[in-house]
Amino acid sequence: MRTITLINGDGIGPEISQSVVNIIEKSGLEINWDVQTAGSDVIETEGTPLPQRVTDSIKKNKIALKAPVTTPIGKGFRSVNVQLRKTLDLYANLRPCKNLPSIKTRYDNVDLVIVRENTEDLYAGIEEQIDQNTAHSIKIITRQASERICRFAFEYAVKNGRKEVCAVSKANIMKLSDGLFLESYRNIAKEYPQIKPKEILVDNLCMQLVQNPEKFDVLVLPNLYGDIVSDLAAGLIGGLGVAQGANIGKDYAVFEPVHGSAPDIKGQNKANPTALLLSAIEMLKYIGENSYAKKIENALYKTLSQGYKTADLGGDLSTTEFSAKIIRNL
Ligand code: NAI
């Protein structure tokens, strides 16, 4: 039986984790969940929001499913999410965005994949206060990280039957940093003649995404553009309740929804488990459990097609009622 680390998070995390664990269990797939707590709940007892045992567990099991963990704003501890990405060198942030059945949005036929570089750019955290009225934040772009993320995007395209990988930059203005990203992309693109290359400036991309999102396939972006564009893309398919994600490195992968811990609806049995379930489905595909992934995906799609929804999508089902409908459709 496969062992997978489960970080059930805080806020709505435990509720949606329970729902997803139940659905996977009822699909017939046996998984030994190595449950690890993290975040503010463990600070008092263990002195840190990300105890060593959590990273040790992921290092041992290689794969984790993670529900959201709260990060205090402007004070308190550093984000558990950012720490995990750094410690495990999870350099690729993968966010597939696809329309789901009967979730009405402004667009049909959205089926794009965002590949965001996760380790550098303005997120390197190199900032300095020059004087009271001036602050600097340094944007780091390296050939090594740019080539690595572009290769990841092309490999993903090949493995998943995608046709095009489009590089997103602002290389007309940031000629050195974004220029290096683009040059790295062009070098890697030559190794994949079967995939169509494309380049676009990030401002033009935003305009085109809200006009014709169906025109895009795989997008590869430096960290900051990737962060912003992936939230825009989540909005195209129905919002945070359905936006899945994964952080993938050479040795380890952590699958998690895009959304946070939603403290406003914590403990009310209202949260939509779909984003975590879609992340889990992607995780099952990643570990080669394709038939169970398909079975669960079909059950989710059928449930949505039958009109069953949680409140965030205009429905009236609770987390547990919605999960029970999915289980019935397995
Ligand atoms: P959020 O994503 O938690 O919530 C934004 C809005 O979306 C809220 O109204 C919430 O109720 C709703 N929402 C989110 N997920 C939902 C779901 N599954 N079903 C129904 N409604 C849902 O963003 P917010 O409020 O900015 O962040 C709350 C906390 O989460 C913060 O401490 C933040 O740092 C943390 N966070 C953690 C992440 C992670 O663990 N990967 C990612 C993003 C934020």
Short mmCIF file of C-alpha atoms and ligand atoms in Angstrom, two decimals:
data_model
loop_
_atom_site.label_atom_id
_atom_site.label_comp_id
_atom_site.label_asym_id
_atom_site.label_seq_id
_atom_site.Cartn_x
_atom_site.Cartn_y
_atom_site.Cartn_z
CA MET A 1 0.00 0.00 0.00
CA ARG A 2 1.33 3.44 -0.92
CA THR A 3 2.07 5.90 1.91
CA ILE A 4 1.38 9.58 1.21
CA THR A 5 1.89 12.53 3.56
CA LEU A 6 -1.33 14.39 4.35
CA ILE A 7 -1.09 17.91 5.77
CA ASN A 8 -4.68 18.62 6.71
CA GLY A 9 -4.02 22.30 7.43
CA ASP A 10 -6.19 24.65 9.45
CA GLY A 11 -9.28 26.80 8.84
CA ILE A 12 -11.39 24.77 6.36
CA GLY A 13 -8.39 22.44 5.80
CA PRO A 14 -9.50 19.57 8.10
CA GLU A 15 -13.06 19.60 6.68
CA ILE A 16 -12.04 19.39 3.03
CA SER A 17 -9.22 16.92 3.77
CA GLN A 18 -11.67 14.57 5.48
CA SER A 19 -13.98 14.81 2.49
CA VAL A 20 -11.20 14.02 -0.02
CA VAL A 21 -9.80 11.14 2.06
CA ASN A 22 -13.31 9.61 2.25
CA ILE A 23 -13.85 9.93 -1.51
CA ILE A 24 -10.49 8.31 -2.32
CA GLU A 25 -11.15 5.51 0.16
CA LYS A 26 -14.59 4.82 -1.29
CA SER A 27 -13.10 4.72 -4.81
CA GLY A 28 -11.38 1.51 -3.68
CA LEU A 29 -7.83 2.86 -3.71
CA GLU A 30 -6.00 2.03 -0.51
CA ILE A 31 -3.65 4.73 0.71
CA ASN A 32 -1.84 4.85 4.02
CA TRP A 33 -2.08 8.54 4.96
CA ASP A 34 0.81 9.80 7.07
CA VAL A 35 -1.10 12.68 8.70
CA GLN A 36 1.07 15.67 9.66
CA THR A 37 -0.19 18.79 11.42
CA ALA A 38 1.41 22.17 10.70
CA GLY A 39 0.67 25.89 11.12
CA SER A 40 -0.44 27.98 14.07
CA ASP A 41 -2.01 25.00 15.89
CA VAL A 42 1.37 23.34 16.50
CA ILE A 43 3.40 26.45 17.41
CA GLU A 44 2.46 26.25 21.08
CA THR A 45 3.47 22.63 21.47
CA GLU A 46 6.37 22.42 19.02
CA GLY A 47 7.68 25.99 18.81
CA THR A 48 7.47 26.21 15.01
CA PRO A 49 4.65 26.14 12.43
CA LEU A 50 6.64 23.71 10.26
CA PRO A 51 8.22 21.05 12.49
CA GLN A 52 11.03 18.96 11.04
CA ARG A 53 8.78 15.85 11.17
CA VAL A 54 6.61 17.34 8.38
CA THR A 55 9.48 17.79 5.90
CA ASP A 56 10.96 14.45 7.01
CA SER A 57 7.65 12.76 6.23
CA ILE A 58 7.51 14.29 2.72
CA LYS A 59 11.16 13.41 2.10
CA LYS A 60 10.39 9.81 3.04
CA ASN A 61 7.11 9.47 1.14
CA LYS A 62 8.08 11.77 -1.80
CA ILE A 63 4.46 12.89 -2.27
CA ALA A 64 2.13 15.00 -0.16
CA LEU A 65 -1.44 16.22 -0.34
CA LYS A 66 -1.75 19.52 1.44
CA ALA A 67 -4.75 21.52 2.62
CA PRO A 68 -4.27 25.26 3.24
CA VAL A 69 -2.41 26.64 6.23
CA THR A 70 -3.03 30.15 7.61
CA THR A 71 -0.21 32.72 7.44
CA PRO A 72 -0.51 35.80 9.66
CA ILE A 73 -0.32 39.03 7.60
CA GLY A 74 2.45 41.56 8.29
CA LYS A 75 3.65 39.84 11.51
CA GLY A 76 4.17 36.41 13.08
CA PHE A 77 5.72 33.39 11.41
CA ARG A 78 6.90 32.96 7.84
CA SER A 79 4.51 31.22 5.45
CA VAL A 80 4.59 27.43 5.88
CA ASN A 81 3.85 27.19 2.17
CA VAL A 82 6.83 29.29 1.11
CA GLN A 83 9.09 27.42 3.58
CA LEU A 84 7.99 24.04 2.22
CA ARG A 85 8.60 25.10 -1.39
CA LYS A 86 12.06 26.33 -0.44
CA THR A 87 13.12 23.43 1.78
CA LEU A 88 12.03 20.79 -0.73
CA ASP A 89 13.10 22.80 -3.81
CA LEU A 90 9.63 22.52 -5.34
CA TYR A 91 10.56 24.69 -8.29
CA ALA A 92 7.50 24.23 -10.50
CA ASN A 93 4.06 25.49 -9.60
CA LEU A 94 1.57 23.71 -11.82
CA ARG A 95 -1.97 25.02 -12.13
CA PRO A 96 -4.25 23.39 -14.69
CA CYS A 97 -7.37 25.49 -15.43
CA LYS A 98 -10.23 23.76 -17.16
CA ASN A 99 -13.97 24.45 -17.32
CA LEU A 100 -15.98 22.08 -15.15
CA PRO A 101 -19.40 20.70 -16.11
CA SER A 102 -22.36 22.92 -15.23
CA ILE A 103 -20.28 25.58 -13.50
CA LYS A 104 -21.42 28.59 -15.40
CA THR A 105 -18.69 31.09 -16.19
CA ARG A 106 -18.27 33.76 -18.85
CA TYR A 107 -16.20 31.36 -20.96
CA ASP A 108 -16.49 27.89 -22.48
CA ASN A 109 -13.66 25.62 -23.56
CA VAL A 110 -11.01 26.96 -21.20
CA ASP A 111 -8.34 24.28 -20.91
CA LEU A 112 -4.98 25.80 -20.15
CA VAL A 113 -2.08 24.94 -17.86
CA ILE A 114 0.01 27.47 -16.00
CA VAL A 115 3.60 26.55 -15.19
CA ARG A 116 5.00 29.11 -12.76
CA GLU A 117 8.64 29.30 -11.65
CA ASN A 118 8.55 28.98 -7.87
CA THR A 119 11.99 29.86 -6.51
CA GLU A 120 13.29 33.23 -7.69
CA ASP A 121 12.24 36.52 -9.38
CA LEU A 122 10.91 39.17 -6.98
CA TYR A 123 10.05 36.38 -4.50
CA ALA A 124 13.73 35.89 -3.66
CA GLY A 125 12.95 38.32 -0.81
CA ILE A 126 15.96 40.59 -1.44
CA GLU A 127 14.69 44.01 -0.39
CA GLU A 128 16.35 47.02 1.15
CA GLN A 129 15.22 50.33 2.51
CA ILE A 130 17.36 52.97 0.81
CA ASP A 131 15.96 55.87 2.81
CA GLN A 132 12.65 56.72 4.39
CA ASN A 133 11.04 57.33 1.00
CA THR A 134 12.73 54.69 -1.14
CA ALA A 135 12.78 50.89 -1.05
CA HIS A 136 14.40 48.43 -3.46
CA SER A 137 13.25 44.93 -4.31
CA ILE A 138 15.61 42.93 -6.46
CA LYS A 139 14.40 40.69 -9.27
CA ILE A 140 16.63 37.64 -9.66
CA ILE A 141 16.43 35.61 -12.87
CA THR A 142 18.98 32.86 -13.50
CA ARG A 143 19.62 30.76 -16.59
CA GLN A 144 19.61 27.60 -14.47
CA ALA A 145 16.14 28.19 -12.94
CA SER A 146 14.70 29.51 -16.22
CA GLU A 147 15.90 26.54 -18.27
CA ARG A 148 14.70 24.14 -15.57
CA ILE A 149 11.15 25.55 -15.51
CA CYS A 150 10.95 25.75 -19.32
CA ARG A 151 12.09 22.12 -19.63
CA PHE A 152 9.43 21.17 -17.06
CA ALA A 153 6.77 22.94 -19.18
CA PHE A 154 7.84 21.21 -22.40
CA GLU A 155 8.06 17.80 -20.69
CA TYR A 156 4.57 18.35 -19.24
CA ALA A 157 3.30 19.24 -22.72
CA VAL A 158 4.78 16.09 -24.26
CA LYS A 159 3.49 13.78 -21.49
CA ASN A 160 0.00 15.29 -21.52
CA GLY A 161 -0.60 15.56 -25.25
CA ARG A 162 -0.42 19.34 -25.32
CA LYS A 163 0.42 21.16 -28.54
CA GLU A 164 1.96 24.51 -27.57
CA VAL A 165 4.12 26.05 -24.85
CA CYS A 166 3.97 29.84 -24.67
CA ALA A 167 6.64 31.87 -22.83
CA VAL A 168 5.33 34.91 -20.96
CA SER A 169 7.62 37.85 -20.18
CA LYS A 170 8.10 41.58 -20.27
CA ALA A 171 11.41 41.29 -22.10
CA ASN A 172 10.77 44.48 -24.08
CA ILE A 173 11.26 46.48 -20.86
CA MET A 174 13.35 44.19 -18.60
CA LYS A 175 15.75 43.36 -21.36
CA LEU A 176 18.33 41.67 -19.12
CA SER A 177 16.27 39.71 -16.59
CA ASP A 178 13.18 38.79 -18.64
CA GLY A 179 15.49 38.73 -21.67
CA LEU A 180 17.44 35.91 -20.00
CA PHE A 181 14.21 34.04 -19.24
CA LEU A 182 13.19 34.30 -22.89
CA GLU A 183 16.62 33.28 -24.16
CA SER A 184 16.50 30.22 -21.86
CA TYR A 185 13.02 29.37 -23.18
CA ARG A 186 14.24 29.58 -26.78
CA ASN A 187 17.18 27.26 -26.02
CA ILE A 188 14.92 24.63 -24.46
CA ALA A 189 12.21 24.98 -27.14
CA LYS A 190 14.73 23.78 -29.74
CA GLU A 191 14.87 20.41 -27.95
CA TYR A 192 11.11 19.89 -28.47
CA PRO A 193 10.38 20.39 -32.20
CA GLN A 194 7.05 18.54 -31.82
CA ILE A 195 5.67 21.30 -29.53
CA LYS A 196 4.75 24.66 -31.04
CA PRO A 197 6.68 27.56 -29.47
CA LYS A 198 5.03 30.92 -28.81
CA GLU A 199 6.01 34.12 -26.99
CA ILE A 200 3.81 36.81 -25.53
CA LEU A 201 4.21 39.89 -23.35
CA VAL A 202 2.41 39.57 -20.02
CA ASP A 203 0.18 42.64 -20.46
CA ASN A 204 -1.01 41.45 -23.85
CA LEU A 205 -1.57 37.96 -22.37
CA CYS A 206 -3.89 39.38 -19.67
CA MET A 207 -5.96 41.17 -22.28
CA GLN A 208 -6.15 38.09 -24.53
CA LEU A 209 -6.96 35.76 -21.61
CA VAL A 210 -10.10 37.71 -20.77
CA GLN A 211 -11.08 37.89 -24.45
CA ASN A 212 -10.21 34.44 -25.80
CA PRO A 213 -8.87 32.14 -23.06
CA GLU A 214 -9.55 29.07 -25.21
CA LYS A 215 -6.67 30.12 -27.49
CA PHE A 216 -4.06 29.20 -24.84
CA ASP A 217 -2.54 25.83 -24.03
CA VAL A 218 0.55 25.63 -21.74
CA LEU A 219 1.95 28.92 -20.38
CA VAL A 220 5.36 29.15 -18.73
CA LEU A 221 6.07 32.22 -16.58
CA PRO A 222 8.57 33.68 -14.10
CA ASN A 223 7.33 33.71 -10.49
CA LEU A 224 5.49 37.04 -10.15
CA TYR A 225 3.68 36.99 -13.50
CA GLY A 226 2.82 33.35 -12.77
CA ASP A 227 1.27 34.25 -9.43
CA ILE A 228 -0.93 36.98 -10.88
CA VAL A 229 -1.90 35.21 -14.10
CA SER A 230 -2.82 31.99 -12.28
CA ASP A 231 -5.36 33.81 -10.10
CA LEU A 232 -6.75 35.48 -13.23
CA ALA A 233 -7.05 32.02 -14.80
CA ALA A 234 -8.78 30.64 -11.67
CA GLY A 235 -11.39 33.36 -12.18
CA LEU A 236 -12.02 32.14 -15.75
CA ILE A 237 -13.21 28.72 -14.55
CA GLY A 238 -15.33 29.57 -11.52
CA GLY A 239 -13.05 30.84 -8.77
CA LEU A 240 -11.05 29.56 -5.84
CA GLY A 241 -13.37 26.70 -4.88
CA VAL A 242 -12.40 24.83 -8.05
CA ALA A 243 -8.78 25.92 -8.64
CA GLN A 244 -6.27 23.11 -8.17
CA GLY A 245 -2.48 23.26 -7.94
CA ALA A 246 0.74 21.40 -7.34
CA ASN A 247 4.31 22.26 -6.36
CA ILE A 248 6.73 19.90 -8.01
CA GLY A 249 10.49 19.46 -7.70
CA LYS A 250 13.05 16.90 -8.86
CA ASP A 251 12.52 14.62 -5.87
CA TYR A 252 9.23 15.61 -4.20
CA ALA A 253 5.77 16.88 -5.09
CA VAL A 254 3.15 18.61 -2.93
CA PHE A 255 -0.39 18.83 -4.32
CA GLU A 256 -2.58 21.62 -2.92
CA PRO A 257 -5.49 23.85 -3.90
CA VAL A 258 -4.86 27.48 -4.88
CA HIS A 259 -7.17 28.80 -2.15
CA GLY A 260 -6.30 29.60 1.46
CA SER A 261 -7.75 28.46 4.77
CA ALA A 262 -10.96 30.54 4.40
CA PRO A 263 -11.26 31.48 8.10
CA ASP A 264 -14.61 33.20 7.37
CA ILE A 265 -16.33 29.83 6.80
CA LYS A 266 -14.20 27.63 9.07
CA GLY A 267 -16.05 24.88 10.94
CA GLN A 268 -19.37 25.58 9.19
CA ASN A 269 -19.39 22.56 6.84
CA LYS A 270 -19.74 25.01 3.92
CA ALA A 271 -16.38 24.73 2.14
CA ASN A 272 -16.13 23.40 -1.39
CA PRO A 273 -13.79 20.35 -1.42
CA THR A 274 -13.50 20.42 -5.25
CA ALA A 275 -10.16 22.28 -5.49
CA LEU A 276 -8.48 19.87 -3.06
CA LEU A 277 -10.15 16.90 -4.77
CA LEU A 278 -8.91 18.04 -8.21
CA SER A 279 -5.42 18.46 -6.70
CA ALA A 280 -5.68 14.91 -5.34
CA ILE A 281 -6.81 13.63 -8.76
CA GLU A 282 -3.73 15.25 -10.35
CA MET A 283 -1.64 13.62 -7.59
CA LEU A 284 -3.07 10.17 -8.40
CA LYS A 285 -2.20 10.70 -12.09
CA TYR A 286 1.30 11.77 -11.05
CA ILE A 287 1.87 8.53 -9.12
CA GLY A 288 0.46 6.45 -11.96
CA GLU A 289 -2.95 5.63 -10.41
CA ASN A 290 -4.66 6.71 -13.62
CA SER A 291 -7.72 4.47 -13.42
CA TYR A 292 -8.64 5.65 -9.90
CA ALA A 293 -7.94 9.26 -10.93
CA LYS A 294 -10.34 8.86 -13.87
CA LYS A 295 -12.96 7.13 -11.72
CA ILE A 296 -12.97 9.94 -9.14
CA GLU A 297 -12.88 12.64 -11.84
CA ASN A 298 -15.88 11.07 -13.60
CA ALA A 299 -17.81 10.94 -10.32
CA LEU A 300 -17.03 14.60 -9.60
CA TYR A 301 -18.05 15.67 -13.13
CA LYS A 302 -21.25 13.63 -12.92
CA THR A 303 -22.13 15.19 -9.55
CA LEU A 304 -21.63 18.70 -10.92
CA SER A 305 -23.61 17.85 -14.09
CA GLN A 306 -26.49 16.72 -11.87
CA GLY A 307 -26.54 20.28 -10.54
CA TYR A 308 -25.18 19.52 -7.04
CA LYS A 309 -23.05 22.39 -5.75
CA THR A 310 -21.74 24.00 -2.59
CA ALA A 311 -22.66 27.58 -1.64
CA ASP A 312 -19.63 29.27 -3.28
CA LEU A 313 -20.95 28.05 -6.66
CA GLY A 314 -24.55 29.07 -5.96
CA GLY A 315 -25.67 25.68 -4.62
CA ASP A 316 -27.07 24.68 -1.24
CA LEU A 317 -25.12 21.55 -0.31
CA SER A 318 -22.81 21.33 2.67
CA THR A 319 -19.27 19.94 2.34
CA THR A 320 -20.38 16.53 3.63
CA GLU A 321 -23.56 16.40 1.50
CA PHE A 322 -21.62 17.29 -1.66
CA SER A 323 -18.97 14.66 -0.86
CA ALA A 324 -21.69 12.04 -0.28
CA LYS A 325 -23.12 12.78 -3.77
CA ILE A 326 -19.66 12.24 -5.30
CA ILE A 327 -19.27 8.97 -3.40
CA ARG A 328 -22.69 7.81 -4.69
CA ASN A 329 -21.49 8.51 -8.25
CA LEU A 330 -18.24 6.57 -7.96
P1 NAI B 1 -8.85 32.33 0.99
O1 NAI B 1 -8.57 31.62 -0.29
O2 NAI B 1 -8.71 31.55 2.24
O3 NAI B 1 -10.34 32.92 0.95
C1 NAI B 1 -10.80 33.88 0.01
C2 NAI B 1 -12.34 33.78 -0.13
O4 NAI B 1 -12.66 32.58 -0.85
C3 NAI B 1 -13.04 33.65 1.22
O5 NAI B 1 -14.27 34.34 1.15
C4 NAI B 1 -13.30 32.17 1.37
O6 NAI B 1 -14.44 31.85 2.14
C5 NAI B 1 -13.47 31.72 -0.08
N1 NAI B 1 -13.02 30.33 -0.27
C6 NAI B 1 -11.72 29.92 -0.38
N2 NAI B 1 -11.67 28.60 -0.53
C7 NAI B 1 -12.94 28.17 -0.53
C8 NAI B 1 -13.55 26.87 -0.65
N3 NAI B 1 -12.81 25.75 -0.81
N4 NAI B 1 -14.88 26.78 -0.60
C9 NAI B 1 -15.65 27.87 -0.45
N5 NAI B 1 -15.14 29.13 -0.34
C10 NAI B 1 -13.80 29.26 -0.37
O7 NAI B 1 -7.91 33.62 1.00
P2 NAI B 1 -7.53 34.60 2.19
O8 NAI B 1 -8.75 34.92 3.01
O9 NAI B 1 -6.79 35.68 1.53
O10 NAI B 1 -6.49 33.80 3.08
C11 NAI B 1 -6.81 33.14 4.32
C12 NAI B 1 -5.54 32.50 4.88
O11 NAI B 1 -5.10 31.45 4.01
C13 NAI B 1 -4.36 33.47 5.01
O12 NAI B 1 -3.74 33.23 6.23
C14 NAI B 1 -3.44 33.09 3.86
O13 NAI B 1 -2.10 33.37 4.15
C15 NAI B 1 -3.69 31.59 3.78
N6 NAI B 1 -3.39 31.03 2.45
C16 NAI B 1 -2.82 29.80 2.44
C17 NAI B 1 -2.54 29.18 1.25
C18 NAI B 1 -1.96 27.82 1.29
O14 NAI B 1 -1.92 27.18 2.33
N7 NAI B 1 -1.48 27.31 0.16
C19 NAI B 1 -2.81 29.82 -0.04
C20 NAI B 1 -3.46 31.10 0.08
C21 NAI B 1 -3.71 31.69 1.30
#
